[in-house]
Amino acid sequence: GDSVTQMEGPVTLSEEAFLTINCTYTATGYPSLFWYVQYPGEGLQLLLKATKADDKGSNKGFEATYRKETTSFHLEKGSVQVSDSAVYFCALRIPFGNEKLTFGTGTRLTIIP
Amino acid sequence: DAMVIQNPRYQVTQFGKPVTLSCSQTLNHNVMYWYQQKSSQAPKLLFHYYDKDFNNEADTPDNFQSRRPNTSFCFLDIRSPGLGDAAMYLCATSRELANNEQFFGPGTRLTVL
């Protein structure tokens, strides 16, 4: 079945450090890929998405590129801030299939000043 | 602001005592979803409603039921909670099933004593 594997956390970085959170997927079709973020006490919010190979999703300084050859969608940010502390979820969905979101287990990120 | 609201945010129940979790939305979306997220695990879809049509995931236990009396509200009923049902329960909505962003509520954390 479809699945998402995420880098295990927690991840702790200093402010202004470079961030990478790895995500790889297994899917039977051609998935759309997503990163969701969950700030403390809040629901999941869509951070960025990509719907086909080589697409780059970007938002709030975060980027992720859909790499079909490596079945990956790694999240990156060049300079993290304390306000980026949250849990990050990678997810996929098969368009025009059952449309179900399949999530990874999440990576908790803590940024220290 | 249009949003997805979940009440209560924290719910404590006793083993075997029925419990109901509530979700409401002001987005006027057609689809409402319930996810279960156990500690350090990925959110797992339990079921969804498209308008009044109920769609159960194949591996959702019979102990979990749902009601959608109108567009705005959706309830999750756990008929006889077990210790293994302790989790965060997330409600989400989307305008349509296909290729539509899901908007999540903040979740209800359920404790079973």
PDB file of C-alpha atoms in Angstrom, chain A residues 32-111:
ATOM      1  CA  SER A  32       0.589  14.550  -5.022  1.00  0.00           C
ATOM      2  CA  LEU A  33       2.953  15.344  -2.148  1.00  0.00           C
ATOM      3  CA  PHE A  34       2.441  17.652   0.799  1.00  0.00           C
ATOM      4  CA  TRP A  35       4.107  19.050   3.868  1.00  0.00           C
ATOM      5  CA  TYR A  36       1.837  19.956   6.775  1.00  0.00           C
ATOM      6  CA  VAL A  37       2.923  21.831   9.908  1.00  0.00           C
ATOM      7  CA  GLN A  38       1.375  21.635  13.353  1.00  0.00           C
ATOM      8  CA  TYR A  39       2.237  24.466  15.720  1.00  0.00           C
ATOM      9  CA  PRO A  40       1.740  23.871  19.455  1.00  0.00           C
ATOM     10  CA  GLY A  41      -1.940  23.723  20.359  1.00  0.00           C
ATOM     11  CA  GLU A  42      -3.123  24.109  16.768  1.00  0.00           C
ATOM     12  CA  GLY A  43      -4.371  21.923  13.940  1.00  0.00           C
ATOM     13  CA  LEU A  44      -2.396  20.797  10.924  1.00  0.00           C
ATOM     14  CA  GLN A  45      -1.846  23.492   8.305  1.00  0.00           C
ATOM     15  CA  LEU A  46      -0.801  22.922   4.730  1.00  0.00           C
ATOM     16  CA  LEU A  47       2.725  24.299   4.335  1.00  0.00           C
ATOM     17  CA  LEU A  48       3.445  23.447   0.700  1.00  0.00           C
ATOM     18  CA  LYS A  49       2.661  20.932  -1.987  1.00  0.00           C
ATOM     19  CA  ALA A  50       3.794  19.570  -5.350  1.00  0.00           C
ATOM     20  CA  THR A  51       1.644  17.656  -7.770  1.00  0.00           C
ATOM     21  CA  LYS A  52       4.088  16.275 -10.336  1.00  0.00           C
ATOM     22  CA  ALA A  53       7.698  15.280 -10.772  1.00  0.00           C
ATOM     23  CA  ASP A  54      10.278  18.080 -10.545  1.00  0.00           C
ATOM     24  CA  ASP A  55       7.720  20.527  -9.154  1.00  0.00           C
ATOM     25  CA  LYS A  56       9.014  22.649  -6.295  1.00  0.00           C
ATOM     26  CA  GLY A  57       6.630  23.690  -3.552  1.00  0.00           C
ATOM     27  CA  SER A  58       7.570  26.708  -1.474  1.00  0.00           C
ATOM     28  CA  ASN A  59       6.094  28.793   1.319  1.00  0.00           C
ATOM     29  CA  LYS A  60       7.400  30.874   4.260  1.00  0.00           C
ATOM     30  CA  GLY A  61      11.010  30.174   3.211  1.00  0.00           C
ATOM     31  CA  PHE A  62      10.474  26.409   3.128  1.00  0.00           C
ATOM     32  CA  GLU A  63      10.989  24.438  -0.075  1.00  0.00           C
ATOM     33  CA  ALA A  64      10.563  20.855  -1.212  1.00  0.00           C
ATOM     34  CA  THR A  65      11.149  19.323  -4.652  1.00  0.00           C
ATOM     35  CA  TYR A  66       9.217  16.315  -5.940  1.00  0.00           C
ATOM     36  CA  ARG A  67      11.899  13.820  -6.978  1.00  0.00           C
ATOM     37  CA  LYS A  68      10.337  10.879  -8.745  1.00  0.00           C
ATOM     38  CA  GLU A  69      13.641   9.098  -9.367  1.00  0.00           C
ATOM     39  CA  THR A  70      14.396   8.936  -5.645  1.00  0.00           C
ATOM     40  CA  THR A  71      10.722   8.971  -4.516  1.00  0.00           C
ATOM     41  CA  SER A  72      11.552  11.809  -2.175  1.00  0.00           C
ATOM     42  CA  PHE A  73      10.135  15.155  -1.074  1.00  0.00           C
ATOM     43  CA  HIS A  74      12.636  16.539   1.419  1.00  0.00           C
ATOM     44  CA  LEU A  75      11.768  19.745   3.267  1.00  0.00           C
ATOM     45  CA  GLU A  76      14.444  22.456   3.429  1.00  0.00           C
ATOM     46  CA  LYS A  77      14.846  25.943   4.828  1.00  0.00           C
ATOM     47  CA  GLY A  78      17.966  28.017   4.607  1.00  0.00           C
ATOM     48  CA  SER A  79      17.729  29.839   7.922  1.00  0.00           C
ATOM     49  CA  VAL A  80      15.310  28.669  10.592  1.00  0.00           C
ATOM     50  CA  GLN A  81      13.689  30.850  13.246  1.00  0.00           C
ATOM     51  CA  VAL A  82      12.408  30.085  16.725  1.00  0.00           C
ATOM     52  CA  SER A  83       8.883  30.492  15.342  1.00  0.00           C
ATOM     53  CA  ASP A  84       9.470  27.479  13.051  1.00  0.00           C
ATOM     54  CA  SER A  85       9.362  25.170  16.070  1.00  0.00           C
ATOM     55  CA  ALA A  86       6.542  22.742  15.321  1.00  0.00           C
ATOM     56  CA  VAL A  87       5.793  19.210  14.161  1.00  0.00           C
ATOM     57  CA  TYR A  88       6.148  18.662  10.405  1.00  0.00           C
ATOM     58  CA  PHE A  89       4.229  15.955   8.543  1.00  0.00           C
ATOM     59  CA  CYS A  90       4.940  14.697   5.045  1.00  0.00           C
ATOM     60  CA  ALA A  91       1.906  13.280   3.240  1.00  0.00           C
ATOM     61  CA  LEU A  92       0.783  11.946  -0.113  1.00  0.00           C
ATOM     62  CA  ARG A  93      -2.478  11.601  -1.946  1.00  0.00           C
ATOM     63  CA  ILE A  94      -3.300   9.703  -5.114  1.00  0.00           C
ATOM     64  CA  PRO A  95      -5.348  12.045  -7.315  1.00  0.00           C
ATOM     65  CA  PHE A  96      -8.509  10.587  -8.769  1.00  0.00           C
ATOM     66  CA  GLY A  97      -7.987   7.508  -6.626  1.00  0.00           C
ATOM     67  CA  ASN A  98      -9.450   7.301  -3.153  1.00  0.00           C
ATOM     68  CA  GLU A  99      -8.137  10.837  -2.460  1.00  0.00           C
ATOM     69  CA  LYS A 100      -7.035   9.749   1.003  1.00  0.00           C
ATOM     70  CA  LEU A 101      -4.150  11.595   2.646  1.00  0.00           C
ATOM     71  CA  THR A 102      -1.455   9.202   3.856  1.00  0.00           C
ATOM     72  CA  PHE A 103       0.786  10.798   6.467  1.00  0.00           C
ATOM     73  CA  GLY A 104       4.231  10.145   7.809  1.00  0.00           C
ATOM     74  CA  THR A 105       4.717   9.950  11.549  1.00  0.00           C
ATOM     75  CA  GLY A 106       5.828  13.566  11.885  1.00  0.00           C
ATOM     76  CA  THR A 107       9.102  15.210  12.862  1.00  0.00           C
ATOM     77  CA  ARG A 108       9.241  17.497  15.875  1.00  0.00           C
ATOM     78  CA  LEU A 109      11.497  20.484  15.240  1.00  0.00           C
ATOM     79  CA  THR A 110      12.773  22.716  18.029  1.00  0.00           C
ATOM     80  CA  ILE A 111      14.748  25.866  17.268  1.00  0.00           C
TER      81      ILE A 111
END
